[in-house]
mmCIF file of C-alpha atoms and ligand atoms in Angstrom:
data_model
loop_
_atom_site.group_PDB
_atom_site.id
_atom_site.type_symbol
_atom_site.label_atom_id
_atom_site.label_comp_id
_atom_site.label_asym_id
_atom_site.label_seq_id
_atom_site.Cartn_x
_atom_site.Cartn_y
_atom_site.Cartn_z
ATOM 1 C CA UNK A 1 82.521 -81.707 -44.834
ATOM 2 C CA UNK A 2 80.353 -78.913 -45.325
ATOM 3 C CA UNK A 3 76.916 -79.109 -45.309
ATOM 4 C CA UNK A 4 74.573 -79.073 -48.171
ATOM 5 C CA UNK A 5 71.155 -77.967 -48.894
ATOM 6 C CA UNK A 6 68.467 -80.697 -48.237
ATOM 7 C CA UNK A 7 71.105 -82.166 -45.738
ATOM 8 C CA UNK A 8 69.446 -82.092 -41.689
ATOM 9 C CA UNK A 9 70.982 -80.111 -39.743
ATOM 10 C CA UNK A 10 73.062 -81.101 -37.094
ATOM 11 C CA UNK A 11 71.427 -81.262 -33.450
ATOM 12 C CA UNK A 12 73.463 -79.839 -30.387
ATOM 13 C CA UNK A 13 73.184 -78.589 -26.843
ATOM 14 C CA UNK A 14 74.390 -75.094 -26.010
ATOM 15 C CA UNK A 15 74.342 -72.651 -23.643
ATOM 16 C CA UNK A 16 73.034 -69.857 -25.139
ATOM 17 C CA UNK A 17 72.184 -65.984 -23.874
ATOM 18 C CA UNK A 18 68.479 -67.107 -23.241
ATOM 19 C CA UNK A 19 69.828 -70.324 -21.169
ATOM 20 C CA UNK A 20 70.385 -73.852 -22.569
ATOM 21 C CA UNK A 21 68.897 -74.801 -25.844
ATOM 22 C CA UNK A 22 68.478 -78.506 -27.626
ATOM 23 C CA UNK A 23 68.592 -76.719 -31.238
ATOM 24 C CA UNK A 24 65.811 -78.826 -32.325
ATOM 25 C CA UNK A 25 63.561 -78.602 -29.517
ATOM 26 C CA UNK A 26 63.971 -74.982 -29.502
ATOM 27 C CA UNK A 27 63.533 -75.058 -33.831
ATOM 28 C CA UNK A 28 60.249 -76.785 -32.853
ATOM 29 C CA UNK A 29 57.819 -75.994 -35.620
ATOM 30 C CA UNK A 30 60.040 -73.023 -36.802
ATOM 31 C CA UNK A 31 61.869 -72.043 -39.391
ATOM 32 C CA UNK A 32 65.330 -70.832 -38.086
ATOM 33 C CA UNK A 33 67.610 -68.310 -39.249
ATOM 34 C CA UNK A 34 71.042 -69.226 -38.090
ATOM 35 C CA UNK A 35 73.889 -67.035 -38.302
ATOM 36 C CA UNK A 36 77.510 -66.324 -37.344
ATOM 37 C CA UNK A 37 79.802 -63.803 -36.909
ATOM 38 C CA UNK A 38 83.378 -63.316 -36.032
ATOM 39 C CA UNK A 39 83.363 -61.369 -32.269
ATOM 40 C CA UNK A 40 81.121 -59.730 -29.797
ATOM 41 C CA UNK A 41 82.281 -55.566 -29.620
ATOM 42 C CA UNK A 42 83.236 -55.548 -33.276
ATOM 43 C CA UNK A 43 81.662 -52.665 -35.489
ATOM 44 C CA UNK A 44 80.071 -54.796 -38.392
ATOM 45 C CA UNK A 45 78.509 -57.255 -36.353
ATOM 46 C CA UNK A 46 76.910 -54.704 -34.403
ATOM 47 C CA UNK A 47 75.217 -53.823 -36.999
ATOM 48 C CA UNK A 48 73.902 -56.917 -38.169
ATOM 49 C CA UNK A 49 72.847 -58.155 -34.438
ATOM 50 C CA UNK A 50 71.110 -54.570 -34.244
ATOM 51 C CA UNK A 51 69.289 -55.043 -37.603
ATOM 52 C CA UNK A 52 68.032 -58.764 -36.661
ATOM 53 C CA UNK A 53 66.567 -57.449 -33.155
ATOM 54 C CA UNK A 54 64.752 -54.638 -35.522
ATOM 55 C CA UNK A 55 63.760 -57.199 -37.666
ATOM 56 C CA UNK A 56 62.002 -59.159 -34.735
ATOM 57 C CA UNK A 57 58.581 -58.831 -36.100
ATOM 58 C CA UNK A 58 59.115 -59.464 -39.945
ATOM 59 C CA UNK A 59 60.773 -63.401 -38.946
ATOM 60 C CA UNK A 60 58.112 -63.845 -36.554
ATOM 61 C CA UNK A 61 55.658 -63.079 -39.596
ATOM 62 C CA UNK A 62 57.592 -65.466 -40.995
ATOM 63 C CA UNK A 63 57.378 -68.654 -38.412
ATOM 64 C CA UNK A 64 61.010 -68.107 -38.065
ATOM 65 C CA UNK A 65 63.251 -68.031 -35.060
ATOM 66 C CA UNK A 66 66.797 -65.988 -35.130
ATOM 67 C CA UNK A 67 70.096 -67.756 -34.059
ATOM 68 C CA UNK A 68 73.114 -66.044 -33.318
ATOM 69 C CA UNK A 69 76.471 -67.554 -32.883
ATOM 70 C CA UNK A 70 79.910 -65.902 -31.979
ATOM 71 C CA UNK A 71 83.228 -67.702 -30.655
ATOM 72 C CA UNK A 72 82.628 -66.047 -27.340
ATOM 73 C CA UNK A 73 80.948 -66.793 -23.861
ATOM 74 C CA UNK A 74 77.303 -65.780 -22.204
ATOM 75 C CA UNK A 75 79.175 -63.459 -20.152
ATOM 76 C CA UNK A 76 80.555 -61.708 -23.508
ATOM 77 C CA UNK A 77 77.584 -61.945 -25.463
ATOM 78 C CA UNK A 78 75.016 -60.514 -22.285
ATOM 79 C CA UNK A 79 77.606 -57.505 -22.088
ATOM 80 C CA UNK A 80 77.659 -56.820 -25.721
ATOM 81 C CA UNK A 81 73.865 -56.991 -26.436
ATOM 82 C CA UNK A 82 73.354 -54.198 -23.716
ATOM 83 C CA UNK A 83 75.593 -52.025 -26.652
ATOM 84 C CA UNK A 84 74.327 -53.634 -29.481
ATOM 85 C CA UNK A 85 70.566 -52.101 -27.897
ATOM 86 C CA UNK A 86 72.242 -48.739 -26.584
ATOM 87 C CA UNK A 87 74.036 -48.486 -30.802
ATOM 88 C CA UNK A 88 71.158 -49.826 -32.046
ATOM 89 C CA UNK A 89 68.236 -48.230 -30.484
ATOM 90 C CA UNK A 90 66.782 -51.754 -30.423
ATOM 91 C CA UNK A 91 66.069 -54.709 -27.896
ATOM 92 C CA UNK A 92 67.589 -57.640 -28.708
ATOM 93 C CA UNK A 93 65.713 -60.725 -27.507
ATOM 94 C CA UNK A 94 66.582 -63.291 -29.464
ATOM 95 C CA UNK A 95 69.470 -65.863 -28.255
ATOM 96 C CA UNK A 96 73.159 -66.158 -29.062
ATOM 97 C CA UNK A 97 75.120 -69.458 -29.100
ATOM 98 C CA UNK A 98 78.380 -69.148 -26.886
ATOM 99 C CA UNK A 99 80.822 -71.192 -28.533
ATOM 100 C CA UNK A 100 83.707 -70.513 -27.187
ATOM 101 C CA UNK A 101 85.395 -74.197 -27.737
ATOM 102 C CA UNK A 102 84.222 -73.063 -31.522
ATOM 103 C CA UNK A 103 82.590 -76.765 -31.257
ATOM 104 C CA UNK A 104 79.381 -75.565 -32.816
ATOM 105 C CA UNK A 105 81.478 -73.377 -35.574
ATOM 106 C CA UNK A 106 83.219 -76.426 -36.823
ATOM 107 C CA UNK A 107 80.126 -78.994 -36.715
ATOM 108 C CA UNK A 108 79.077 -76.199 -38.952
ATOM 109 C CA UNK A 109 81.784 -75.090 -41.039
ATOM 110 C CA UNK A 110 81.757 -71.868 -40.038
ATOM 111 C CA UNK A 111 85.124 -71.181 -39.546
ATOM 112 C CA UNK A 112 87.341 -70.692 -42.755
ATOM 113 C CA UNK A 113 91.199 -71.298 -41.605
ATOM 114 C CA UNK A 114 92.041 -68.174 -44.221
ATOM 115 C CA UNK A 115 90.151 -65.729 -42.907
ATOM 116 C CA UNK A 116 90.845 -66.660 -38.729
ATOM 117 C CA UNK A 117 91.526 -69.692 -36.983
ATOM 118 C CA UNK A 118 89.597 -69.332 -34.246
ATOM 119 C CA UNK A 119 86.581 -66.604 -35.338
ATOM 120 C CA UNK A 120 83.598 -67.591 -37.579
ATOM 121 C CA UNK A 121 82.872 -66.370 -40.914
ATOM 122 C CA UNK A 122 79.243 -64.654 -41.839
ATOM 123 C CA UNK A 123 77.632 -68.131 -42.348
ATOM 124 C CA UNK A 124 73.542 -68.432 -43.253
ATOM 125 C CA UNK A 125 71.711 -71.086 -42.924
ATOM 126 C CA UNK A 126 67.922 -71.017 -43.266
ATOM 127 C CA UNK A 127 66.485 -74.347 -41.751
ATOM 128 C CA UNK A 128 63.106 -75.317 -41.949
ATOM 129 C CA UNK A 129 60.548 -76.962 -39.558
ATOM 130 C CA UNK A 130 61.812 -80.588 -40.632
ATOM 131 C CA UNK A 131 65.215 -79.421 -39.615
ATOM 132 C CA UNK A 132 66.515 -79.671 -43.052
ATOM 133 C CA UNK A 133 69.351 -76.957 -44.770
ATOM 134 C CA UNK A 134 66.984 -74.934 -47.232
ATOM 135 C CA UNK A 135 69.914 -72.081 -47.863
ATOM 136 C CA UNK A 136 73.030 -71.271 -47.179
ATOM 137 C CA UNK A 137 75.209 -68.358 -47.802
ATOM 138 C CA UNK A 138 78.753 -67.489 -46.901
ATOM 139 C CA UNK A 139 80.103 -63.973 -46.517
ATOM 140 C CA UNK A 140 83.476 -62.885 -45.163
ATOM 141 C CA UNK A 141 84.186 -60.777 -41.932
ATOM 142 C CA UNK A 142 84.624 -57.677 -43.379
ATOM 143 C CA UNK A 143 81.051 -57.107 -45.613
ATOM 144 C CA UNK A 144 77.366 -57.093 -42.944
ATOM 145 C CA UNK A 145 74.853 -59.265 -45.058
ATOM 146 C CA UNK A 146 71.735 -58.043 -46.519
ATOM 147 C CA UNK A 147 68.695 -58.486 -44.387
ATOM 148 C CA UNK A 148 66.066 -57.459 -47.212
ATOM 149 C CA UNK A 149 68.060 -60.741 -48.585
ATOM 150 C CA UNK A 150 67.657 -63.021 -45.847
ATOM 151 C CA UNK A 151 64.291 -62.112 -45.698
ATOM 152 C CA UNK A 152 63.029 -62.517 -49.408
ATOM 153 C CA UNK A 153 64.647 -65.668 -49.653
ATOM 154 C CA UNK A 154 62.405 -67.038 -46.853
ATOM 155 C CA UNK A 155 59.706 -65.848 -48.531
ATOM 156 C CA UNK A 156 60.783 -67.438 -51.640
ATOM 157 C CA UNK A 157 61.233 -70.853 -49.959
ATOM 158 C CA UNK A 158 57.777 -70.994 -47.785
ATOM 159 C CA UNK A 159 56.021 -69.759 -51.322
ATOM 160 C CA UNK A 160 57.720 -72.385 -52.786
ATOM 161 C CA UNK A 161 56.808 -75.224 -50.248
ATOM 162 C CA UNK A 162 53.017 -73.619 -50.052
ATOM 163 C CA UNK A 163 52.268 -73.451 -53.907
ATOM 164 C CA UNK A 164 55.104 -75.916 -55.599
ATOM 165 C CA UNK A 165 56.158 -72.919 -57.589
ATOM 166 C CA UNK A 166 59.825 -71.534 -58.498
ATOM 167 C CA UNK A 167 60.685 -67.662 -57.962
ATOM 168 C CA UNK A 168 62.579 -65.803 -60.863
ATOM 169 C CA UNK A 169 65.367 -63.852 -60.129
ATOM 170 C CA UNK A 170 64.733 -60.796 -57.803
ATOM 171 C CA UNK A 171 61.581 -61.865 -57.104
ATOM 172 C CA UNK A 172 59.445 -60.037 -53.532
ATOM 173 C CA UNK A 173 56.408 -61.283 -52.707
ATOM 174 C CA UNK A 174 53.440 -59.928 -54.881
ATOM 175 C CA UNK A 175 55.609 -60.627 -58.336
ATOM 176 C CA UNK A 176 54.714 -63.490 -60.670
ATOM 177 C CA UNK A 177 56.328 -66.948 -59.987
ATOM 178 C CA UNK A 178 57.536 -70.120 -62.014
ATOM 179 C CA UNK A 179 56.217 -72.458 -62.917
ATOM 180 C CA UNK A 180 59.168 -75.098 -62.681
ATOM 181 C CA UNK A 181 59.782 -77.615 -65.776
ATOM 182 C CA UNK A 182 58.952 -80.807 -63.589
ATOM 183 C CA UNK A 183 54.647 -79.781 -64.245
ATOM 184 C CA UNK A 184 53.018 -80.544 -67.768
ATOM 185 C CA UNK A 185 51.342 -77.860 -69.005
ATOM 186 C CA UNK A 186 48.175 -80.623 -68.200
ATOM 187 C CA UNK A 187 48.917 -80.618 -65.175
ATOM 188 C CA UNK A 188 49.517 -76.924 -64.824
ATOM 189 C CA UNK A 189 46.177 -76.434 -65.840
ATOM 190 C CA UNK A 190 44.608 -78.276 -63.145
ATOM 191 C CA UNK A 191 47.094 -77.170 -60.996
ATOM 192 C CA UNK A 192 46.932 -73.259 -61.561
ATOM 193 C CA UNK A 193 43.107 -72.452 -62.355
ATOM 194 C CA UNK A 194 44.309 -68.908 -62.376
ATOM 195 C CA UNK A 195 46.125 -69.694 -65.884
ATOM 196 C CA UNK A 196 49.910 -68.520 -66.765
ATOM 197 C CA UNK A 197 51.528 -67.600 -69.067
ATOM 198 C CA UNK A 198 54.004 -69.547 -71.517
ATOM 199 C CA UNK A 199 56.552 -67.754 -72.874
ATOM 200 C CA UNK A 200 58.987 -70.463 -73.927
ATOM 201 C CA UNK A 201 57.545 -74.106 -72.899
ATOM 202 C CA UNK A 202 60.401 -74.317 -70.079
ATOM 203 C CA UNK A 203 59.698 -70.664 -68.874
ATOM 204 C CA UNK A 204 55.981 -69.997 -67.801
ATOM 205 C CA UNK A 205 54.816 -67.605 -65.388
ATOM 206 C CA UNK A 206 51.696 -67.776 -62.907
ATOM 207 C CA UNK A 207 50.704 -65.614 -59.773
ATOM 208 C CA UNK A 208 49.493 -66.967 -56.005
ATOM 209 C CA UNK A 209 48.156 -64.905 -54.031
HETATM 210 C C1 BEZ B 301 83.329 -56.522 -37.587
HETATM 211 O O1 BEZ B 301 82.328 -57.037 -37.103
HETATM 212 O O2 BEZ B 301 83.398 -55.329 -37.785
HETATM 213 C C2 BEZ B 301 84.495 -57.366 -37.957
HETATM 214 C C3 BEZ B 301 84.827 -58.473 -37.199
HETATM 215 C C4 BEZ B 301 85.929 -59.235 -37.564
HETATM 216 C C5 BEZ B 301 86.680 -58.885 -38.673
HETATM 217 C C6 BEZ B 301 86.342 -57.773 -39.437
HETATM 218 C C7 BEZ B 301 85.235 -57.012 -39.078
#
């Protein structure tokens, strides 16, 4: 079965391009961003393993730690990040799960029988520090996800967790939030001294800073 948000993740031991890692040991006090893709030396995935070693500083802003995952081996992997830097014009420090048994990909559902029997889909799952699912997303082999995306949605979720609020659609940090329906507007009061606004009594914005 697949899992669900709110569901903990799975713990596992893996060699990984950075050595072996206990995946919650090495989540620690982290947020992690774990991700698959179908095969090392394949054009889209590149991309996206270029874009996530640019992106180094913005997760570490963001408490969280990058996990990559391919059906392939260290050996593999180490090769292919020396292109993915060279393509790239990046260094790519973060580690990559070699699962070539595809043991991980299946305690995770990340391989989808209709798209390849043996490679992984372009599976997302943000985890928090408590090791619990907090997103996931799904897209297929042929379409590189959006990393604006990826990161907005942490945002989203750590604004959430920090202020008990709800984020409209779209939302980037510095927009108004939601109040969600769960808060009287009593308690909302107390609760947001900065005031909001109600523009239906189940849809009432506030700001946090
Ligand atoms: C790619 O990364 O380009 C890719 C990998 C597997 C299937 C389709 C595209």
């Amino acid at each position: 079965m697949s899992l669900r948000i709110g569901d903990v993740a799975p713990n596992f031991t893996v060699e990984t391009t950075t050595g072996e890692i206990d995946f919650h040991d090495w989540i620690g006090d982290s947020w992690c961003f774990f991700f698959s893709h179908p095969a090392d030396f394949t054009p889209v995935c590149t991309t996206e393993m270029g874009r996530t070693a640019q992106l180094a500083d913005e997760f570490a802003k963001r408490n969280t730690k990058p996990l990559g995952l391919s059906t392939d081996g260290v050996k593999e992997h180490l090769a292919w990040i020396d292109d993915v830097n060279d393509t790239q014009n990046t260094t790519l420090i973060f580690p990559i799960v070699a699962d070539a048994d595809t043991k991980i990909a299946q305690l995770f559902d990340m391989i989808h029988p209709n798209e390849s029997d043996t490679a992984a889909v372009r599976s997302v799952f943000i985890i928090d520090p408590d090791k619990k699912v907090r997103l996931t997303m799904t897209y297929p082999m042929s379409v590189g996800r959006n990393f604006d995306e990826i990161l907005r949605v942490i945002d989203a979720l750590q604004a959430g967790d920090k202020n008990g609020i709800a984020t409209p659609a779209d939302w980037k940090v510095g927009d108004k939030v939601i109040i969600p329906p769960s808060v009287s507007n009593e308690d909302a009061v107390k609760k947001f001294p900065q005031g909001f606004d109600e523009i239906r009594p189940y849809l009432r914005y506030t700001s946090i800073s």
